Every structure is written in C-alpha cells, then in structure tokens.
XYZ file of N, CA and C in Angstrom:
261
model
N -44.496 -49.280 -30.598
C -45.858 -49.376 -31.074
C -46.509 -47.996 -31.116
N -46.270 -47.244 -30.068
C -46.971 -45.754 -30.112
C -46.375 -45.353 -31.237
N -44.789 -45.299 -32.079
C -44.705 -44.723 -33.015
C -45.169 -44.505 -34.087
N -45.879 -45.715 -34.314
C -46.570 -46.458 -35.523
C -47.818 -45.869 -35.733
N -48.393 -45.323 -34.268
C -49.352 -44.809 -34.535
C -49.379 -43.505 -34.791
N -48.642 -42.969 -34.386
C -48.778 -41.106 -34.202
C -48.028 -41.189 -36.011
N -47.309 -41.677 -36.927
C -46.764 -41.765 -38.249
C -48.498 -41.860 -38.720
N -48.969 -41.304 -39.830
C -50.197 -41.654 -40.717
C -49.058 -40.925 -42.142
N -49.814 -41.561 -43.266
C -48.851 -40.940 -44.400
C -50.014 -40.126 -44.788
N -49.423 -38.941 -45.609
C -49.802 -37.787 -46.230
C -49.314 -37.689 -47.590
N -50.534 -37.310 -48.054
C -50.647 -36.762 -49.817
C -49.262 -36.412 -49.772
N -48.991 -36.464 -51.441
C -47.980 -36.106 -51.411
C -47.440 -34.180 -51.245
N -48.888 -33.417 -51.633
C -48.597 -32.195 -51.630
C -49.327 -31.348 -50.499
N -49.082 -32.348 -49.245
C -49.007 -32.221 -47.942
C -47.653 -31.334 -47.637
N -46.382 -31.914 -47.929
C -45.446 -31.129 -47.334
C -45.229 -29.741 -48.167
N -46.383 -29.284 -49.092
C -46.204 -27.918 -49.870
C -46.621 -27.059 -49.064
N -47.744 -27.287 -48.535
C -48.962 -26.702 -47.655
C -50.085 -26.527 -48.088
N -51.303 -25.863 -47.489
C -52.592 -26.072 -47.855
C -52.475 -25.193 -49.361
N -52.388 -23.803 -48.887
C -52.743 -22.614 -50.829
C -52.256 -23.709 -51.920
N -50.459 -23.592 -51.632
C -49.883 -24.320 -52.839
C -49.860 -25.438 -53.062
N -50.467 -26.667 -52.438
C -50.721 -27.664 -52.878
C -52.017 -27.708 -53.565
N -52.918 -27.366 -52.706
C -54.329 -27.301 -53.457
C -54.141 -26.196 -54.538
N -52.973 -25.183 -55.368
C -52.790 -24.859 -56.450
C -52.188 -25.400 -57.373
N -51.079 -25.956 -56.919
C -50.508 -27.307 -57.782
C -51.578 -28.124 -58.210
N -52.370 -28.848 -57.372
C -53.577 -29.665 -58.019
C -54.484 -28.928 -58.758
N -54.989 -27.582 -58.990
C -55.662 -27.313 -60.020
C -54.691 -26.761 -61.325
N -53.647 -26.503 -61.139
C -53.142 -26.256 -62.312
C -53.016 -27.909 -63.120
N -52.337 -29.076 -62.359
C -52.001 -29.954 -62.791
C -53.487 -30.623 -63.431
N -54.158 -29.798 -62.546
C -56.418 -30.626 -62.817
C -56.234 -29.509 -64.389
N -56.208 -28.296 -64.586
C -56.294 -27.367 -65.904
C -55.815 -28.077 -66.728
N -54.367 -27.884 -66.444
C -53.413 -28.841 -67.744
C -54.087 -29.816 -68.345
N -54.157 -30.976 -67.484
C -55.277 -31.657 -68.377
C -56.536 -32.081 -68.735
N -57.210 -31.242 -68.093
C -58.274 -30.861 -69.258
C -58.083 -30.278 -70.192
N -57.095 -29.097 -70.425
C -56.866 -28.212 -71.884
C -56.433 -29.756 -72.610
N -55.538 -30.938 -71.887
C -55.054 -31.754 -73.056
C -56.304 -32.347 -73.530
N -57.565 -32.377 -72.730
C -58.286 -33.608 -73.280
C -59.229 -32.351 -74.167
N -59.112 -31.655 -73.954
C -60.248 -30.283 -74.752
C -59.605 -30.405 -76.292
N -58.361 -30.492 -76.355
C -57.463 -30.252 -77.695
C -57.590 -31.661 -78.283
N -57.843 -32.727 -77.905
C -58.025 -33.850 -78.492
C -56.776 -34.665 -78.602
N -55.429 -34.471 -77.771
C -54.456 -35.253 -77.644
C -54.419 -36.699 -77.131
N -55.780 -37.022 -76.557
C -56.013 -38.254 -76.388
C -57.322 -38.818 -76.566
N -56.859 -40.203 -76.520
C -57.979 -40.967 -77.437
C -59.713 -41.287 -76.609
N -59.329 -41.325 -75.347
C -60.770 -41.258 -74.752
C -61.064 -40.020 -74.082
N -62.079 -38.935 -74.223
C -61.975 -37.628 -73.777
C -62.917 -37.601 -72.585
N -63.842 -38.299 -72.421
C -65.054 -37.972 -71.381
C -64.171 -38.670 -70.233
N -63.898 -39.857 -69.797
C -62.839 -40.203 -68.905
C -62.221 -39.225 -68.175
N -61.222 -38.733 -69.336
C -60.176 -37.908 -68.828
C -60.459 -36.444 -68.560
N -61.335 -36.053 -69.112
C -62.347 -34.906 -68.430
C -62.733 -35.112 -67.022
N -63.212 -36.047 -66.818
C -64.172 -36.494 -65.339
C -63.171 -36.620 -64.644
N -61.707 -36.873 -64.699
C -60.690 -37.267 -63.606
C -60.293 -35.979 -63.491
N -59.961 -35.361 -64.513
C -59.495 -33.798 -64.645
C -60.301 -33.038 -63.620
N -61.507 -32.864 -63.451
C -62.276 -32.136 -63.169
C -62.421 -32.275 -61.456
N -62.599 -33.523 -61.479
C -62.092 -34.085 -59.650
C -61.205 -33.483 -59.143
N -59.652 -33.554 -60.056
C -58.516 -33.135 -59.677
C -58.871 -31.367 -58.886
N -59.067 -30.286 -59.697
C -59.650 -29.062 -59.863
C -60.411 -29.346 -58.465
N -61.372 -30.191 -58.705
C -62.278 -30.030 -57.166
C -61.673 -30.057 -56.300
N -60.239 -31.063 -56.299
C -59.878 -31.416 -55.099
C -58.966 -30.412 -54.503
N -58.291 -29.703 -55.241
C -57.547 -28.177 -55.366
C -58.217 -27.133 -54.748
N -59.296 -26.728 -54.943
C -60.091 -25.765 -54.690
C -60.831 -26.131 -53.561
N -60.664 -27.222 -53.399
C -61.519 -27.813 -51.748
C -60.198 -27.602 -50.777
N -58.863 -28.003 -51.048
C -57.774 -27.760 -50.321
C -57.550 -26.132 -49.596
N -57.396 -25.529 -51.136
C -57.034 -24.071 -50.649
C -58.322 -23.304 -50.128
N -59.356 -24.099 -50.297
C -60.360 -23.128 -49.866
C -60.759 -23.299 -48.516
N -60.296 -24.510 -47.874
C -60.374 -24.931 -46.651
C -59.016 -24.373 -45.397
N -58.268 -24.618 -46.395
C -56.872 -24.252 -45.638
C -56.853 -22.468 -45.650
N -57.357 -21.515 -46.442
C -57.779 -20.465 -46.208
C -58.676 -19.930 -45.302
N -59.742 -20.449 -45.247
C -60.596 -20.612 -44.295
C -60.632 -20.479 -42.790
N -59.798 -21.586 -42.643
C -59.029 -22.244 -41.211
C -57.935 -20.730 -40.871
N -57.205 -20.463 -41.612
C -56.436 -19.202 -41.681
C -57.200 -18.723 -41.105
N -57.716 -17.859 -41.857
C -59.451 -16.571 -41.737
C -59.590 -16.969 -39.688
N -60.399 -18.024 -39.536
C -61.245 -17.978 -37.949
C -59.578 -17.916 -37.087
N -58.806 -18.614 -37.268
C -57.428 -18.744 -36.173
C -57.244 -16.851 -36.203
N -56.914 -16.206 -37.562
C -56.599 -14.836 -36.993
C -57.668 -14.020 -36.538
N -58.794 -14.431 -36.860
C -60.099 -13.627 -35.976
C -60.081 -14.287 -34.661
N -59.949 -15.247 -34.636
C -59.972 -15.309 -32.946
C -58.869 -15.301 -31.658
N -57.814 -14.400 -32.595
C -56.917 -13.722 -31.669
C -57.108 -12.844 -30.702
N -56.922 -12.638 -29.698
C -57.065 -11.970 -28.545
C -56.469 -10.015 -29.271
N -57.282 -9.188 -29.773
C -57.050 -8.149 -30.194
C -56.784 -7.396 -31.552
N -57.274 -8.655 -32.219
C -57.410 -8.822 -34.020
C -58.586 -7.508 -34.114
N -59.013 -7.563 -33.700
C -60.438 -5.839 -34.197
C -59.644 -4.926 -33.753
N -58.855 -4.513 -32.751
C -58.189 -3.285 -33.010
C -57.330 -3.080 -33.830
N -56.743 -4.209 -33.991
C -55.167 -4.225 -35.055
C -56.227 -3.657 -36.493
N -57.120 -4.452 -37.141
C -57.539 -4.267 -38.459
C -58.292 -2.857 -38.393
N -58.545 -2.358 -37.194
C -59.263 -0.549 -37.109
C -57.937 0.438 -37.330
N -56.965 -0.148 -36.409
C -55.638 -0.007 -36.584
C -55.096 0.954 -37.673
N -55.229 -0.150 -38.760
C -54.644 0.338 -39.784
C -55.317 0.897 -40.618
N -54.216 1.843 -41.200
C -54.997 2.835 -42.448
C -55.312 2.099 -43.654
C-alpha cells in the first residue's frame, strides 16, 4: 500500500527535465500556431487558444525550473566568493 502511494504519474515530458521539456512544449505550442496562422485547418480561433496555452505552459515550466536552479545555487554555502572568483 505505501507503494501506491509514493508512485504519482508524471507528464509525459517530466522524464526530459524542467528547460527541455518546457522547450519541447513551446516549440510543439509554435508549430501549431504557425499551422493555424497559415490556414491548414478548418477552425482557427480554437486551435489558436490551445496553441497558445501550450506556449504558456512551456514558458511557465522552464521559467520555474530555472528559477528553482537560480535560489539552490545562491544559497550555497560560498557561491559570492566563487562568482567574485572569477574573471
């Protein structure tokens, strides 16, 4: 029973990681919007509005998972000398 719990499923571009998944989703969010911009399909406002989510949801990924990066290496025990450090 404990196993069941500590298992939760994950997006699928969970096992990419935070940058490249949340870049995969805005390229795959671009792609189609350029398709619905060019008129390859028959309802365009729809597929705009899903497109555009997609993009959000990309840029909310990597911008979060960057982020999280950013405070973990600032709050290393000696991160201000290392970055004076260097030339």
């Amino acid at each position: 029973m404990e196993r069941e719990l500590e298992t939760q499923p994950q997006p699928w571009w969970a096992g990419l990681g935070g940058p490249v998944g949340g870049l995969v989703l805005m390229v795959l969010g671009l792609g189609l919007l350029l398709w619905a911009f060019l008129g390859r399909s028959g309802s365009n406002v729809p597929l705009i509005y899903q497109a555009a989510k997609i993009v959000a949801v990309g840029l909310v990924i990597t911008g979060t998972t960057l982020v999280a990066r950013r405070r973990v290496t600032s709050r290393r025990p000696g991160s201000e000398t290392e970055s004076a450090s260097r030339p």
